[in-house]
Amino acid sequence: MKKNLQTKRKENDLKSRVETKSSNDPPIYTYGKTDYAICILKHLLFSLVAGYLFFHRLSAAGIIFLFFPLKIIGDKKKKREKDEHKISNEFVDALNSLASAFEAGYAPENAFKAAIRDLQLIYDDTNVVLREFKLIDYKISMGMQLETALWSFAERTGIADVESFAEVFSTARRSGGNLIQVIRNTSGMIASKQEVKNEMVTAITEKKLEAEIMRLVPYGILVYFHFFSGDFLTPLYTTQNGILTMVGAFLTCTVLGFYTDKLTDIEV
């Protein structure tokens, strides 16, 4: 009987969370026209440089440029990861403001209003967490339950820490728990976890920078020979064996660059 009640409660919770999704909610993660334009221009520049250094042919640059959809997919993934990391750090600030508001005696709904005022002192109106807290406050004013509005934010971020906080907050409020203690403990745990993540990201970033430098070495060598010993490379662009050699060199650099990205693509 207890299991049936628990199952039914979980189903109701899931139904409530699904109903929180609204097409009117602004997207958390965006990849706009400017991002597309920058990505295409960067890939176009790479195509021209690689086509000239490895093949001395504009047609080769055109063939390389045809692979720009793969570049956009990778760029979108990197931007999403960067945005998630940024939101996670900002969410810690929001939790600290919420905890302070609860300790000051604010009711849950008013605590979010107080947190918004604190966040406005730190961030501008384009900040994602500030914007989402304002949206939560607006939904509450329109009659939506706080837990439902909070779950909508958590689900759209897809960040485990935000989802965990929404789960803990909803459970504590429904069961009549000590919200002040719950939020303070949750805030502390998330902050500690995020601090460790930041240290790991810093270490990984250093390795990624080293990988980028190693990836540019072959291009640097070709630039050096073009400027100081251009005749030395002429057979590589005019003979069949030379062209095959340069094709193999370019493919090797590309495959190793892709493999390096995979090695340094570590989730934290």
GROMACS .gro file of C-alpha atoms in nm:
model
  268
    1MET     CA    1   0.000   0.000   0.000
    2LYS     CA    2   0.282   0.239   0.093
    3LYS     CA    3   0.465   0.156  -0.229
    4ASN     CA    4   0.151   0.233  -0.430
    5LEU     CA    5   0.113   0.570  -0.256
    6GLN     CA    6   0.479   0.654  -0.315
    7THR     CA    7   0.451   0.553  -0.681
    8LYS     CA    8   0.138   0.762  -0.724
    9ARG     CA    9   0.305   1.060  -0.555
   10LYS     CA   10   0.607   1.033  -0.787
   11GLU     CA   11   0.375   1.015  -1.088
   12ASN     CA   12   0.192   1.327  -0.972
   13ASP     CA   13   0.523   1.506  -0.916
   14LEU     CA   14   0.638   1.406  -1.265
   15LYS     CA   15   0.309   1.522  -1.416
   16SER     CA   16   0.341   1.854  -1.235
   17ARG     CA   17   0.696   1.900  -1.364
   18VAL     CA   18   0.592   1.825  -1.722
   19GLU     CA   19   0.311   2.079  -1.693
   20THR     CA   20   0.563   2.346  -1.586
   21LYS     CA   21   0.718   2.354  -1.931
   22SER     CA   22   0.596   2.651  -2.126
   23SER     CA   23   0.675   2.760  -2.479
   24ASN     CA   24   0.673   3.117  -2.348
   25ASP     CA   25   0.972   3.058  -2.123
   26PRO     CA   26   1.292   3.206  -2.270
   27PRO     CA   27   1.558   2.950  -2.366
   28ILE     CA   28   1.839   2.903  -2.115
   29TYR     CA   29   2.101   2.826  -2.376
   30THR     CA   30   2.113   3.017  -2.703
   31TYR     CA   31   2.326   3.001  -3.015
   32GLY     CA   32   2.232   3.309  -3.215
   33LYS     CA   33   2.313   3.454  -3.553
   34THR     CA   34   2.624   3.624  -3.419
   35ASP     CA   35   2.756   3.292  -3.289
   36TYR     CA   36   2.690   3.129  -3.625
   37ALA     CA   37   2.861   3.413  -3.810
   38ILE     CA   38   3.171   3.404  -3.587
   39CYS     CA   39   3.197   3.026  -3.615
   40ILE     CA   40   3.165   3.034  -3.996
   41LEU     CA   41   3.421   3.314  -4.028
   42LYS     CA   42   3.668   3.127  -3.807
   43HIS     CA   43   3.625   2.811  -4.010
   44LEU     CA   44   3.657   3.007  -4.335
   45LEU     CA   45   3.985   3.156  -4.215
   46PHE     CA   46   4.108   2.811  -4.112
   47SER     CA   47   4.007   2.669  -4.451
   48LEU     CA   48   4.196   2.939  -4.639
   49VAL     CA   49   4.509   2.904  -4.426
   50ALA     CA   50   4.508   2.523  -4.438
   51GLY     CA   51   4.430   2.520  -4.811
   52TYR     CA   52   4.720   2.752  -4.884
   53LEU     CA   53   4.979   2.601  -4.649
   54PHE     CA   54   4.912   2.236  -4.733
   55PHE     CA   55   4.796   2.249  -5.095
   56HIS     CA   56   4.845   2.596  -5.249
   57ARG     CA   57   4.498   2.556  -5.401
   58LEU     CA   58   4.180   2.753  -5.346
   59SER     CA   59   3.975   2.446  -5.437
   60ALA     CA   60   4.127   2.264  -5.138
   61ALA     CA   61   4.017   2.547  -4.911
   62GLY     CA   62   3.665   2.512  -5.053
   63ILE     CA   63   3.659   2.138  -4.981
   64ILE     CA   64   3.778   2.196  -4.623
   65PHE     CA   65   3.513   2.465  -4.574
   66LEU     CA   66   3.238   2.218  -4.668
   67PHE     CA   67   3.290   2.053  -4.330
   68PHE     CA   68   3.179   2.364  -4.140
   69PRO     CA   69   2.859   2.189  -4.006
   70LEU     CA   70   3.086   1.968  -3.794
   71LYS     CA   71   3.261   2.281  -3.666
   72ILE     CA   72   2.928   2.436  -3.567
   73ILE     CA   73   2.822   2.121  -3.381
   74GLY     CA   74   3.145   2.124  -3.180
   75ASP     CA   75   3.120   2.498  -3.118
   76LYS     CA   76   2.764   2.461  -2.989
   77LYS     CA   77   2.873   2.190  -2.748
   78LYS     CA   78   3.161   2.400  -2.615
   79LYS     CA   79   2.936   2.704  -2.569
   80ARG     CA   80   2.676   2.494  -2.385
   81GLU     CA   81   2.941   2.358  -2.147
   82LYS     CA   82   3.077   2.708  -2.088
   83ASP     CA   83   2.727   2.845  -2.018
   84GLU     CA   84   2.647   2.558  -1.780
   85HIS     CA   85   2.964   2.623  -1.583
   86LYS     CA   86   2.886   2.996  -1.566
   87ILE     CA   87   2.526   2.937  -1.452
   88SER     CA   88   2.641   2.691  -1.185
   89ASN     CA   89   2.876   2.951  -1.034
   90GLU     CA   90   2.609   3.221  -1.043
   91PHE     CA   91   2.352   2.987  -0.890
   92VAL     CA   92   2.573   2.955  -0.581
   93ASP     CA   93   2.549   3.334  -0.534
   94ALA     CA   94   2.171   3.310  -0.571
   95LEU     CA   95   2.154   3.035  -0.306
   96ASN     CA   96   2.358   3.242  -0.064
   97SER     CA   97   2.116   3.532  -0.113
   98LEU     CA   98   1.820   3.299  -0.059
   99ALA     CA   99   1.970   3.159   0.259
  100SER     CA  100   2.030   3.509   0.396
  101ALA     CA  101   1.671   3.606   0.315
  102PHE     CA  102   1.532   3.302   0.493
  103GLU     CA  103   1.748   3.369   0.798
  104ALA     CA  104   1.614   3.726   0.801
  105GLY     CA  105   1.263   3.583   0.841
  106TYR     CA  106   1.128   3.619   0.487
  107ALA     CA  107   0.858   3.382   0.364
  108PRO     CA  108   0.970   3.159   0.071
  109GLU     CA  109   0.802   3.373  -0.197
  110ASN     CA  110   0.938   3.696  -0.048
  111ALA     CA  111   1.281   3.539  -0.009
  112PHE     CA  112   1.306   3.510  -0.387
  113LYS     CA  113   1.218   3.879  -0.419
  114ALA     CA  114   1.497   3.963  -0.171
  115ALA     CA  115   1.739   3.739  -0.364
  116ILE     CA  116   1.652   3.925  -0.683
  117ARG     CA  117   1.740   4.256  -0.519
  118ASP     CA  118   2.076   4.115  -0.406
  119LEU     CA  119   2.153   3.970  -0.750
  120GLN     CA  120   2.075   4.302  -0.915
  121LEU     CA  121   2.363   4.451  -0.719
  122ILE     CA  122   2.601   4.195  -0.869
  123TYR     CA  123   2.475   4.124  -1.220
  124ASP     CA  124   2.305   4.314  -1.500
  125ASP     CA  125   1.964   4.229  -1.646
  126THR     CA  126   2.113   3.999  -1.910
  127ASN     CA  127   2.233   3.754  -1.644
  128VAL     CA  128   2.061   3.416  -1.681
  129VAL     CA  129   2.011   3.338  -1.311
  130LEU     CA  130   1.879   3.686  -1.236
  131ARG     CA  131   1.645   3.666  -1.534
  132GLU     CA  132   1.518   3.324  -1.424
  133PHE     CA  133   1.461   3.435  -1.066
  134LYS     CA  134   1.257   3.726  -1.201
  135LEU     CA  135   1.061   3.477  -1.410
  136ILE     CA  136   0.999   3.262  -1.102
  137ASP     CA  137   0.873   3.569  -0.915
  138TYR     CA  138   0.646   3.658  -1.209
  139LYS     CA  139   0.502   3.305  -1.224
  140ILE     CA  140   0.431   3.315  -0.852
  141SER     CA  141   0.247   3.646  -0.895
  142MET     CA  142   0.038   3.479  -1.167
  143GLY     CA  143  -0.071   3.206  -0.926
  144MET     CA  144   0.181   2.931  -0.996
  145GLN     CA  145   0.324   2.743  -0.701
  146LEU     CA  146   0.683   2.828  -0.608
  147GLU     CA  147   0.794   2.465  -0.631
  148THR     CA  148   0.649   2.432  -0.981
  149ALA     CA  149   0.818   2.749  -1.105
  150LEU     CA  150   1.148   2.638  -0.950
  151TRP     CA  151   1.121   2.299  -1.118
  152SER     CA  152   1.066   2.468  -1.454
  153PHE     CA  153   1.395   2.655  -1.414
  154ALA     CA  154   1.577   2.341  -1.298
  155GLU     CA  155   1.457   2.127  -1.587
  156ARG     CA  156   1.542   2.383  -1.852
  157THR     CA  157   1.897   2.424  -1.722
  158GLY     CA  158   1.964   2.051  -1.716
  159ILE     CA  159   2.221   2.116  -1.440
  160ALA     CA  160   2.230   1.850  -1.168
  161ASP     CA  161   2.293   2.097  -0.883
  162VAL     CA  162   1.991   2.309  -0.974
  163GLU     CA  163   1.771   2.001  -1.006
  164SER     CA  164   1.895   1.872  -0.669
  165PHE     CA  165   1.812   2.202  -0.503
  166ALA     CA  166   1.462   2.204  -0.655
  167GLU     CA  167   1.407   1.849  -0.530
  168VAL     CA  168   1.532   1.922  -0.179
  169PHE     CA  169   1.341   2.250  -0.155
  170SER     CA  170   1.014   2.092  -0.272
  171THR     CA  171   1.049   1.798  -0.033
  172ALA     CA  172   1.139   2.017   0.265
  173ARG     CA  173   0.850   2.255   0.207
  174ARG     CA  174   0.599   1.975   0.149
  175SER     CA  175   0.708   1.788   0.461
  176GLY     CA  176   0.730   2.100   0.678
  177GLY     CA  177   1.106   2.078   0.726
  178ASN     CA  178   1.342   2.352   0.839
  179LEU     CA  179   1.383   2.545   0.515
  180ILE     CA  180   1.654   2.771   0.655
  181GLN     CA  181   1.873   2.477   0.755
  182VAL     CA  182   1.795   2.285   0.437
  183ILE     CA  183   1.887   2.576   0.209
  184ARG     CA  184   2.199   2.661   0.408
  185ASN     CA  185   2.322   2.299   0.399
  186THR     CA  186   2.235   2.258   0.033
  187SER     CA  187   2.401   2.588  -0.053
  188GLY     CA  188   2.717   2.483   0.131
  189MET     CA  189   2.735   2.145  -0.041
  190ILE     CA  190   2.677   2.291  -0.386
  191ALA     CA  191   2.933   2.566  -0.323
  192SER     CA  192   3.195   2.310  -0.212
  193LYS     CA  193   3.120   2.093  -0.512
  194GLN     CA  194   3.144   2.392  -0.746
  195GLU     CA  195   3.476   2.496  -0.594
  196VAL     CA  196   3.620   2.154  -0.674
  197LYS     CA  197   3.476   2.178  -1.026
  198ASN     CA  198   3.639   2.517  -1.076
  199GLU     CA  199   3.977   2.376  -0.976
  200MET     CA  200   3.932   2.086  -1.217
  201VAL     CA  201   3.824   2.319  -1.499
  202THR     CA  202   4.135   2.532  -1.439
  203ALA     CA  203   4.360   2.226  -1.463
  204ILE     CA  204   4.182   2.100  -1.775
  205THR     CA  205   4.198   2.445  -1.937
  206GLU     CA  206   4.577   2.445  -1.899
  207LYS     CA  207   4.598   2.109  -2.076
  208LYS     CA  208   4.365   2.228  -2.350
  209LEU     CA  209   4.589   2.531  -2.406
  210GLU     CA  210   4.891   2.302  -2.435
  211ALA     CA  211   4.699   2.088  -2.686
  212GLU     CA  212   4.608   2.395  -2.893
  213ILE     CA  213   4.974   2.499  -2.905
  214MET     CA  214   5.078   2.150  -3.018
  215ARG     CA  215   4.808   2.157  -3.285
  216LEU     CA  216   4.948   2.483  -3.427
  217VAL     CA  217   5.306   2.355  -3.446
  218PRO     CA  218   5.273   2.191  -3.794
  219TYR     CA  219   5.120   2.511  -3.933
  220GLY     CA  220   5.399   2.714  -3.775
  221ILE     CA  221   5.660   2.490  -3.940
  222LEU     CA  222   5.497   2.535  -4.281
  223VAL     CA  223   5.480   2.913  -4.235
  224TYR     CA  224   5.849   2.917  -4.144
  225PHE     CA  225   5.948   2.725  -4.460
  226HIS     CA  226   5.721   2.943  -4.677
  227PHE     CA  227   5.897   3.258  -4.561
  228PHE     CA  228   6.256   3.138  -4.537
  229SER     CA  229   6.284   2.842  -4.772
  230GLY     CA  230   5.993   2.843  -5.014
  231ASP     CA  231   6.176   2.648  -5.285
  232PHE     CA  232   6.219   2.359  -5.042
  233LEU     CA  233   5.841   2.300  -5.040
  234THR     CA  234   5.781   2.341  -5.414
  235PRO     CA  235   5.798   1.965  -5.496
  236LEU     CA  236   5.529   1.902  -5.236
  237TYR     CA  237   5.280   2.113  -5.435
  238THR     CA  238   5.380   2.022  -5.791
  239THR     CA  239   5.444   1.647  -5.792
  240GLN     CA  240   5.202   1.361  -5.737
  241ASN     CA  241   5.398   1.212  -5.448
  242GLY     CA  242   5.433   1.556  -5.292
  243ILE     CA  243   5.059   1.622  -5.310
  244LEU     CA  244   4.983   1.282  -5.157
  245THR     CA  245   5.232   1.358  -4.882
  246MET     CA  246   5.062   1.688  -4.800
  247VAL     CA  247   4.718   1.524  -4.807
  248GLY     CA  248   4.845   1.265  -4.560
  249ALA     CA  249   5.002   1.536  -4.342
  250PHE     CA  250   4.681   1.739  -4.334
  251LEU     CA  251   4.466   1.436  -4.253
  252THR     CA  252   4.710   1.333  -3.980
  253CYS     CA  253   4.700   1.680  -3.823
  254THR     CA  254   4.319   1.682  -3.842
  255VAL     CA  255   4.278   1.335  -3.690
  256LEU     CA  256   4.528   1.407  -3.413
  257GLY     CA  257   4.353   1.737  -3.341
  258PHE     CA  258   4.018   1.556  -3.313
  259TYR     CA  259   4.175   1.290  -3.090
  260THR     CA  260   4.330   1.560  -2.871
  261ASP     CA  261   3.988   1.722  -2.827
  262LYS     CA  262   3.849   1.389  -2.712
  263LEU     CA  263   4.131   1.339  -2.463
  264THR     CA  264   4.080   1.684  -2.308
  265ASP     CA  265   3.699   1.666  -2.320
  266ILE     CA  266   3.662   1.567  -1.955
  267GLU     CA  267   3.328   1.617  -1.780
  268VAL     CA  268   3.352   1.770  -1.432
   0.00000   0.00000   0.00000
